[in-house]
Short mmCIF file of C-alpha atoms in Angstrom, two decimals:
data_model
loop_
_atom_site.label_atom_id
_atom_site.label_comp_id
_atom_site.label_asym_id
_atom_site.label_seq_id
_atom_site.Cartn_x
_atom_site.Cartn_y
_atom_site.Cartn_z
CA MET A 1 -37.09 54.63 -64.47
CA SER A 2 -34.89 51.65 -65.20
CA SER A 3 -36.36 48.48 -65.97
CA THR A 4 -33.97 46.73 -63.73
CA ALA A 5 -35.56 48.20 -60.71
CA PHE A 6 -38.54 46.02 -61.39
CA ARG A 7 -36.59 42.78 -61.72
CA ASN A 8 -36.82 40.16 -58.96
CA PRO A 9 -33.81 40.43 -56.71
CA THR A 10 -31.62 37.39 -56.75
CA PRO A 11 -32.40 35.19 -53.73
CA VAL A 12 -29.68 35.05 -51.17
CA ARG A 13 -28.98 31.60 -50.04
CA PRO A 14 -28.26 31.16 -46.29
CA SER A 15 -24.66 30.32 -45.58
CA SER A 16 -23.99 27.06 -43.93
CA PRO A 17 -23.16 27.53 -40.38
CA ARG A 18 -19.34 27.68 -39.65
CA ARG A 19 -17.71 26.37 -36.59
CA PRO A 20 -15.98 29.25 -34.56
CA MET A 21 -12.38 29.61 -35.06
CA LEU A 22 -11.58 28.53 -31.47
CA THR A 23 -13.34 25.13 -31.78
CA ARG A 24 -12.48 24.44 -35.41
CA ASN A 25 -10.34 21.17 -35.89
CA GLN A 26 -11.18 19.82 -32.51
CA ARG A 27 -12.60 16.40 -31.84
CA PRO A 28 -16.08 16.21 -30.63
CA LYS A 29 -16.71 15.12 -27.00
CA TRP A 30 -18.43 11.85 -28.18
CA LEU A 31 -15.46 10.71 -30.22
CA VAL A 32 -13.36 9.00 -27.61
CA PRO A 33 -16.23 7.11 -25.92
CA VAL A 34 -17.37 5.97 -29.35
CA ILE A 35 -13.82 4.65 -30.06
CA GLY A 36 -13.65 3.02 -26.72
CA ALA A 37 -16.98 1.20 -27.44
CA GLY A 38 -15.75 0.12 -30.72
CA ALA A 39 -12.48 -1.14 -29.19
CA VAL A 40 -14.50 -3.25 -26.88
CA VAL A 41 -16.42 -4.82 -29.73
CA VAL A 42 -13.21 -5.31 -31.91
CA GLY A 43 -11.46 -6.79 -28.76
CA ALA A 44 -14.30 -9.19 -28.17
CA ALA A 45 -14.17 -10.46 -31.86
CA LEU A 46 -10.38 -10.87 -31.65
CA ALA A 47 -10.59 -12.66 -28.41
CA ALA A 48 -13.21 -15.08 -29.85
CA LEU A 49 -10.80 -15.87 -32.67
CA LEU A 50 -7.97 -16.66 -30.41
CA GLY A 51 -9.89 -18.50 -27.63
CA PHE A 52 -12.06 -16.22 -25.57
CA SER A 53 -11.28 -15.21 -21.93
CA THR A 54 -12.02 -12.04 -20.02
CA ALA A 55 -8.38 -11.20 -19.48
CA LEU A 56 -7.62 -11.55 -23.28
CA TRP A 57 -10.65 -9.47 -24.19
CA ALA A 58 -9.55 -6.62 -21.94
CA VAL A 59 -6.01 -6.77 -23.19
CA LEU A 60 -7.05 -6.82 -26.88
CA ALA A 61 -9.57 -3.93 -26.29
CA ALA A 62 -7.03 -1.77 -24.57
CA ALA A 63 -4.54 -2.40 -27.40
CA VAL A 64 -7.00 -1.55 -30.10
CA PHE A 65 -8.07 1.69 -28.28
CA LEU A 66 -4.48 2.84 -27.66
CA VAL A 67 -3.77 2.41 -31.46
CA ALA A 68 -7.05 3.75 -32.84
CA ALA A 69 -7.70 6.72 -30.50
CA PRO A 70 -4.41 8.60 -31.03
CA VAL A 71 -4.64 7.91 -34.80
CA VAL A 72 -8.02 9.47 -35.02
CA VAL A 73 -7.07 12.40 -32.82
CA SER A 74 -4.05 12.98 -34.99
CA VAL A 75 -6.18 13.02 -38.22
CA ILE A 76 -8.56 15.69 -36.71
CA GLU A 77 -6.24 17.79 -34.44
CA GLY A 78 -2.81 17.24 -35.80
CA ARG A 79 0.19 15.21 -34.89
CA ARG A 80 0.99 17.04 -31.59
CA LYS A 81 -2.37 16.45 -30.21
CA GLY A 82 -2.30 12.95 -31.22
CA ALA A 83 1.00 12.32 -29.44
CA ASP A 84 -0.37 14.05 -26.37
CA SER A 85 -3.43 11.95 -26.37
CA LEU A 86 -1.34 8.76 -26.61
CA MET A 87 0.60 9.61 -23.56
CA THR A 88 -2.55 10.52 -21.72
CA TYR A 89 -4.23 7.17 -22.56
CA LEU A 90 -1.07 5.36 -21.68
CA VAL A 91 -1.16 6.93 -18.20
CA TYR A 92 -4.80 6.04 -17.75
CA THR A 93 -4.07 2.48 -18.94
CA ALA A 94 -1.19 2.19 -16.33
CA PHE A 95 -3.50 3.58 -13.57
CA VAL A 96 -6.06 0.79 -14.55
CA LEU A 97 -3.42 -1.92 -14.60
CA ALA A 98 -2.39 -0.85 -11.07
CA VAL A 99 -5.89 -0.73 -9.68
CA VAL A 100 -7.33 -3.86 -11.32
CA PRO A 101 -5.08 -6.39 -9.25
CA LEU A 102 -5.75 -4.42 -6.07
CA ILE A 103 -9.50 -4.61 -6.56
CA SER A 104 -9.18 -8.27 -7.67
CA VAL A 105 -7.28 -9.12 -4.51
CA ILE A 106 -9.69 -7.23 -2.22
CA TRP A 107 -12.78 -8.86 -3.99
CA THR A 108 -11.27 -12.42 -3.67
CA VAL A 109 -10.39 -11.97 -0.09
CA LEU A 110 -13.77 -10.66 0.90
CA ALA A 111 -15.67 -13.33 -1.13
CA ASN A 112 -13.73 -16.09 0.63
CA GLY A 113 -13.04 -14.50 3.99
CA LEU A 114 -16.34 -13.03 4.97
CA PRO A 115 -18.13 -16.41 5.53
CA GLY A 116 -15.50 -17.38 7.95
CA LEU A 117 -15.28 -14.02 9.86
CA THR A 118 -17.27 -15.12 12.81
CA SER A 119 -17.12 -14.55 16.58
CA ASN A 120 -15.82 -18.05 16.84
CA LEU A 121 -12.80 -17.07 14.60
CA LEU A 122 -12.15 -13.86 16.70
CA LEU A 123 -12.60 -15.31 20.19
CA THR A 124 -11.28 -18.83 20.26
CA SER A 125 -7.96 -20.46 19.51
CA MET A 126 -6.94 -23.76 17.82
CA ASN A 127 -6.22 -25.35 21.24
CA GLY A 128 -8.06 -28.74 21.21
CA VAL A 129 -9.18 -28.65 17.62
CA THR A 130 -8.42 -31.91 15.79
CA GLY A 131 -9.00 -33.53 12.46
CA ALA A 132 -12.17 -35.11 13.85
CA THR A 133 -13.59 -31.61 14.54
CA ASP A 134 -13.01 -30.58 10.98
CA ASN A 135 -14.39 -33.73 9.50
CA ALA A 136 -17.63 -33.18 11.53
CA ALA A 137 -17.83 -29.72 10.31
CA ALA A 138 -17.19 -30.69 6.67
CA ALA A 139 -19.93 -33.25 7.00
CA GLY A 140 -22.32 -30.57 8.12
CA ASP A 141 -22.63 -31.93 11.72
CA GLY A 142 -21.69 -28.61 13.22
CA PRO A 143 -20.08 -25.30 12.59
CA VAL A 144 -16.32 -24.86 11.99
CA LEU A 145 -14.60 -24.72 15.37
CA GLY A 146 -11.26 -23.21 16.19
CA GLY A 147 -10.25 -19.62 15.52
CA ALA A 148 -7.28 -17.20 15.19
CA TYR A 149 -7.55 -15.56 18.65
CA HIS A 150 -4.06 -16.66 19.64
CA ALA A 151 -2.74 -15.43 16.31
CA ILE A 152 -4.27 -12.00 16.79
CA VAL A 153 -2.69 -11.83 20.19
CA GLY A 154 0.70 -12.85 18.77
CA THR A 155 0.51 -10.42 15.87
CA VAL A 156 -0.39 -7.46 18.11
CA SER A 157 2.21 -8.35 20.83
CA ILE A 158 5.24 -8.80 18.27
CA THR A 159 4.30 -5.94 16.11
CA PHE A 160 4.04 -3.71 19.29
CA TRP A 161 7.46 -4.61 20.61
CA ALA A 162 8.90 -4.24 17.12
CA THR A 163 7.41 -0.82 16.69
CA LEU A 164 8.55 0.15 20.22
CA LEU A 165 12.21 -0.75 19.26
CA SER A 166 12.39 0.42 15.68
CA VAL A 167 10.63 3.88 15.78
CA PRO A 168 12.86 5.60 18.35
CA ILE A 169 16.01 4.22 16.70
CA GLY A 170 14.86 5.11 13.14
CA LEU A 171 13.58 8.50 14.18
CA LEU A 172 16.83 9.46 16.06
CA THR A 173 18.91 8.18 13.32
CA ALA A 174 17.13 10.33 10.73
CA ILE A 175 17.24 13.38 12.99
CA TYR A 176 21.15 12.81 13.14
CA LEU A 177 21.47 12.45 9.40
CA VAL A 178 19.49 15.56 8.62
CA GLU A 179 20.25 17.97 11.62
CA TYR A 180 23.67 16.93 12.84
CA SER A 181 25.76 15.00 10.27
CA LYS A 182 26.15 17.77 7.71
CA GLY A 183 27.52 15.12 5.25
CA GLY A 184 30.32 13.77 7.48
CA TRP A 185 31.85 10.35 7.20
CA LEU A 186 29.65 8.88 9.83
CA GLY A 187 26.53 10.18 8.22
CA ARG A 188 27.63 8.72 4.82
CA GLY A 189 28.46 5.42 6.41
CA ILE A 190 25.05 5.31 8.21
CA THR A 191 23.18 6.12 4.91
CA PHE A 192 25.16 3.39 3.17
CA PHE A 193 24.26 0.67 5.70
CA VAL A 194 20.57 1.82 5.84
CA ASP A 195 20.44 1.43 2.11
CA VAL A 196 21.99 -2.04 2.31
CA MET A 197 19.53 -3.04 5.11
CA THR A 198 16.56 -1.97 2.92
CA GLY A 199 17.34 -4.82 0.53
CA ILE A 200 17.99 -7.54 3.16
CA PRO A 201 15.65 -10.57 2.66
CA SER A 202 13.28 -11.10 5.61
CA ILE A 203 14.52 -14.63 6.23
CA VAL A 204 18.04 -13.28 6.82
CA ALA A 205 16.70 -10.95 9.52
CA GLY A 206 14.93 -13.86 11.12
CA LEU A 207 18.23 -15.92 11.07
CA PHE A 208 20.15 -13.07 12.48
CA ALA A 209 17.68 -12.67 15.53
CA ALA A 210 17.60 -16.46 16.04
CA ALA A 211 21.35 -16.59 15.93
CA LEU A 212 21.84 -13.58 18.26
CA PHE A 213 19.46 -15.07 20.94
CA GLY A 214 20.85 -18.44 20.42
CA LEU A 215 24.25 -17.16 21.48
CA LEU A 216 22.81 -15.22 24.51
CA LEU A 217 20.17 -17.67 25.76
CA GLY A 218 21.11 -21.01 24.19
CA PRO A 219 20.20 -22.83 20.92
CA SER A 220 16.62 -23.26 19.71
CA THR A 221 15.49 -20.15 21.71
CA ARG A 222 12.17 -19.18 20.37
CA PHE A 223 9.71 -16.65 21.75
CA GLY A 224 7.80 -13.51 20.62
CA PHE A 225 10.54 -10.87 21.44
CA VAL A 226 13.09 -12.76 19.25
CA ALA A 227 10.51 -12.34 16.43
CA ALA A 228 10.18 -8.58 17.30
CA VAL A 229 13.89 -8.06 16.97
CA ALA A 230 13.81 -9.73 13.62
CA LEU A 231 11.01 -7.36 12.34
CA THR A 232 12.92 -4.37 13.89
CA VAL A 233 15.82 -5.11 11.46
CA LEU A 234 13.27 -4.87 8.63
CA MET A 235 11.49 -1.85 10.03
CA ILE A 236 14.36 0.38 10.84
CA PRO A 237 15.51 1.19 7.25
CA THR A 238 11.92 2.11 6.17
CA VAL A 239 11.48 4.39 9.15
CA VAL A 240 14.84 6.06 8.70
CA LYS A 241 14.37 6.78 4.97
CA ASN A 242 10.83 8.05 5.16
CA THR A 243 11.64 10.21 8.27
CA GLU A 244 14.88 11.57 6.63
CA GLU A 245 12.95 12.62 3.50
CA MET A 246 10.24 14.33 5.58
CA LEU A 247 12.68 16.21 7.71
CA LYS A 248 14.45 17.44 4.55
CA ILE A 249 11.42 19.13 3.15
CA VAL A 250 10.94 21.25 6.29
CA PRO A 251 11.91 24.82 5.24
CA ASN A 252 15.16 26.03 6.78
CA GLU A 253 13.41 29.44 7.44
CA LEU A 254 11.47 27.67 10.22
CA ARG A 255 14.64 26.61 11.87
CA GLU A 256 16.31 29.98 11.48
CA ALA A 257 13.36 31.80 12.92
CA ALA A 258 13.56 29.52 15.92
CA TYR A 259 17.29 30.20 16.29
CA ALA A 260 16.83 33.89 15.99
CA LEU A 261 14.44 33.74 18.98
CA GLY A 262 17.21 32.06 20.94
CA VAL A 263 15.69 28.64 20.97
CA ARG A 264 18.04 25.80 21.43
CA LYS A 265 18.65 23.43 18.64
CA TRP A 266 17.17 20.34 20.35
CA ARG A 267 14.07 22.26 21.34
CA THR A 268 13.78 23.55 17.68
CA ILE A 269 13.82 20.00 16.38
CA LEU A 270 11.42 18.86 19.08
CA LYS A 271 8.83 21.74 18.84
CA VAL A 272 9.27 23.01 15.19
CA VAL A 273 10.83 20.43 12.92
CA ILE A 274 9.14 17.23 14.02
CA PRO A 275 5.57 18.63 14.37
CA THR A 276 5.82 20.17 10.82
CA ALA A 277 6.86 16.69 9.45
CA ILE A 278 4.80 14.60 11.77
CA SER A 279 2.19 13.68 9.02
CA GLY A 280 4.87 12.15 6.73
CA ILE A 281 6.54 10.55 9.75
CA ALA A 282 3.42 8.96 10.84
CA SER A 283 2.83 7.63 7.27
CA GLY A 284 6.42 6.27 7.26
CA VAL A 285 5.80 4.39 10.48
CA THR A 286 2.51 2.94 9.19
CA LEU A 287 4.30 1.90 6.01
CA ALA A 288 6.96 0.15 8.09
CA ILE A 289 4.40 -1.69 10.23
CA ALA A 290 2.51 -2.71 7.12
CA ARG A 291 5.80 -3.96 5.70
CA VAL A 292 6.48 -6.36 8.46
CA ILE A 293 2.96 -7.30 9.89
CA GLY A 294 2.58 -9.84 6.98
CA GLU A 295 5.93 -11.37 7.19
CA THR A 296 6.05 -15.19 7.59
CA ALA A 297 9.51 -16.57 7.14
CA PRO A 298 11.31 -14.82 9.98
CA LEU A 299 8.60 -15.58 12.35
CA LEU A 300 8.71 -19.29 11.64
CA VAL A 301 12.47 -19.41 12.84
CA THR A 302 11.99 -17.00 15.75
CA ALA A 303 8.57 -17.35 17.24
CA GLY A 304 7.63 -20.95 16.35
CA PHE A 305 3.92 -21.93 16.02
CA ALA A 306 1.43 -22.57 18.82
CA THR A 307 -2.19 -23.48 18.97
CA ALA A 308 -2.91 -21.92 22.38
CA ILE A 309 -2.99 -18.38 23.54
CA ASN A 310 0.32 -16.86 24.92
CA TRP A 311 0.31 -13.34 26.16
CA ASN A 312 3.99 -13.29 27.31
CA ALA A 313 6.26 -12.25 24.44
CA PHE A 314 9.30 -13.25 26.64
CA SER A 315 8.45 -16.79 27.09
CA GLY A 316 7.05 -19.60 24.98
CA TRP A 317 6.18 -19.97 21.30
CA MET A 318 3.76 -17.51 19.70
CA THR A 319 1.65 -17.58 16.55
CA THR A 320 0.85 -14.61 14.26
CA LEU A 321 -1.76 -14.26 11.67
CA PRO A 322 0.65 -14.81 8.66
CA THR A 323 1.94 -18.05 10.27
CA PHE A 324 -1.52 -18.98 11.14
CA ILE A 325 -2.55 -18.67 7.43
CA TYR A 326 0.52 -20.59 6.23
CA TYR A 327 -0.03 -23.60 8.47
CA GLN A 328 -3.88 -23.65 7.72
CA ILE A 329 -3.09 -23.81 4.00
CA MET A 330 -0.03 -26.03 4.02
CA THR A 331 -0.86 -28.40 6.78
CA PRO A 332 -4.75 -28.38 7.23
CA THR A 333 -5.95 -29.80 10.48
CA SER A 334 -7.79 -32.55 8.63
CA PRO A 335 -5.89 -33.54 5.41
CA THR A 336 -9.07 -35.33 4.13
CA SER A 337 -11.32 -32.35 4.86
CA PRO A 338 -9.20 -29.15 4.14
CA ASP A 339 -12.21 -26.89 3.72
CA PRO A 340 -12.52 -25.73 7.35
CA SER A 341 -8.80 -24.99 7.32
CA GLN A 342 -9.05 -23.03 4.14
CA GLN A 343 -11.98 -21.06 5.47
CA ARG A 344 -9.96 -20.04 8.64
CA ALA A 345 -7.10 -19.09 6.39
CA TRP A 346 -9.23 -16.75 4.10
CA ALA A 347 -10.86 -15.17 7.17
CA ALA A 348 -7.53 -14.64 8.84
CA ALA A 349 -6.28 -12.97 5.60
CA LEU A 350 -9.31 -10.60 5.56
CA LEU A 351 -8.69 -9.82 9.29
CA LEU A 352 -5.01 -9.03 8.51
CA ILE A 353 -6.03 -6.61 5.65
CA LEU A 354 -8.54 -4.90 8.07
CA ILE A 355 -5.83 -4.48 10.73
CA VAL A 356 -3.60 -2.75 8.05
CA MET A 357 -6.47 -0.49 7.20
CA LEU A 358 -6.95 0.41 10.87
CA LEU A 359 -3.39 1.21 11.20
CA ASN A 360 -3.48 3.62 8.28
CA LEU A 361 -6.61 5.30 9.91
CA VAL A 362 -4.74 5.59 13.19
CA ALA A 363 -1.72 7.19 11.42
CA ARG A 364 -4.00 9.72 9.71
CA LEU A 365 -5.58 10.65 13.03
CA VAL A 366 -2.18 10.95 14.62
CA ALA A 367 -0.90 13.14 11.88
CA ARG A 368 -3.96 15.38 12.02
CA ALA A 369 -3.84 15.66 15.89
CA PHE A 370 -0.09 16.66 15.93
CA ALA A 371 0.18 18.63 12.74
CA PRO A 372 0.77 22.41 13.29
CA LYS A 373 -2.57 24.27 13.07
CA ALA A 374 -2.91 27.11 10.53
CA ALA A 375 -3.53 30.59 11.79
CA GLY A 376 -7.07 31.48 12.59
CA ARG A 377 -8.10 27.92 13.38
#
């Protein structure tokens, strides 16, 4: 027997665990959060050197992260993955830059408007409120009197008439452009003028409405319906463009199927095309209303300003929430005690935002109610 059989076998060292081929050269999940935390620290240090502020800190931290993260990813995973991560982080940064101002505006309006959003603001007008009333409220001798009830009435009334005028005109115009014009000279002309109207400044629309009714009813004619006409000029292009785009994406197969069954064209449009696109149409109408409900300049030259309630849009001056906010900020009821006026202005701004949110909710409900139902539901 060989002596080598009795020798101690060479111990086999356990091999170090190897990463699987599919996960090799991949960054660990904790890497990007760690880089983000480091960017926050480095950004704070750089901001302290340059004169610390929260905004500067955020900008410097974002810049450090956008430089460091793609470089580290490139070292680990390669140049292509680094370029992909750079574009991904740029998209995320753009999203944050878009959301932060919105959150800031909402937070500011809530913080300043909630204290003034009382039943007094919603159920009373500024009729009879004087500087002495605001001086007493500022001195703590009583609550802030006077509200925006007359402005709420004016906003609802003027916006209602503007919507009643603009939506049928815009809807029928879009139907003609998509279903009937077939690229003719009239359709091209309408499209050109709609595009021009989209960029018209709001004050020009107000001057147009004031001049039109000045010729018809005499100079210095101001009442709610004049303001509604001015807002109609601003709403029509938005309604036309949104409705046109929604009608274009309706599949032609639906139209052809209806024609094959012998359905007339107008009935096909009414029963097939419009219900299919109603969700986008409702969103477009809501966008148009939101576009004009906060206008101030055209209303100042068409509807005037009043402190009392006026329900009649065809007679007398009317006040809307934007003009109410403008006058409360620019010409406070008591120049020596502007705080009550500023409280009313912030509360009216919050109320205006709530109205726009309510309009969006109504548009979604309308779209859901009239949208075509799927089979089996």
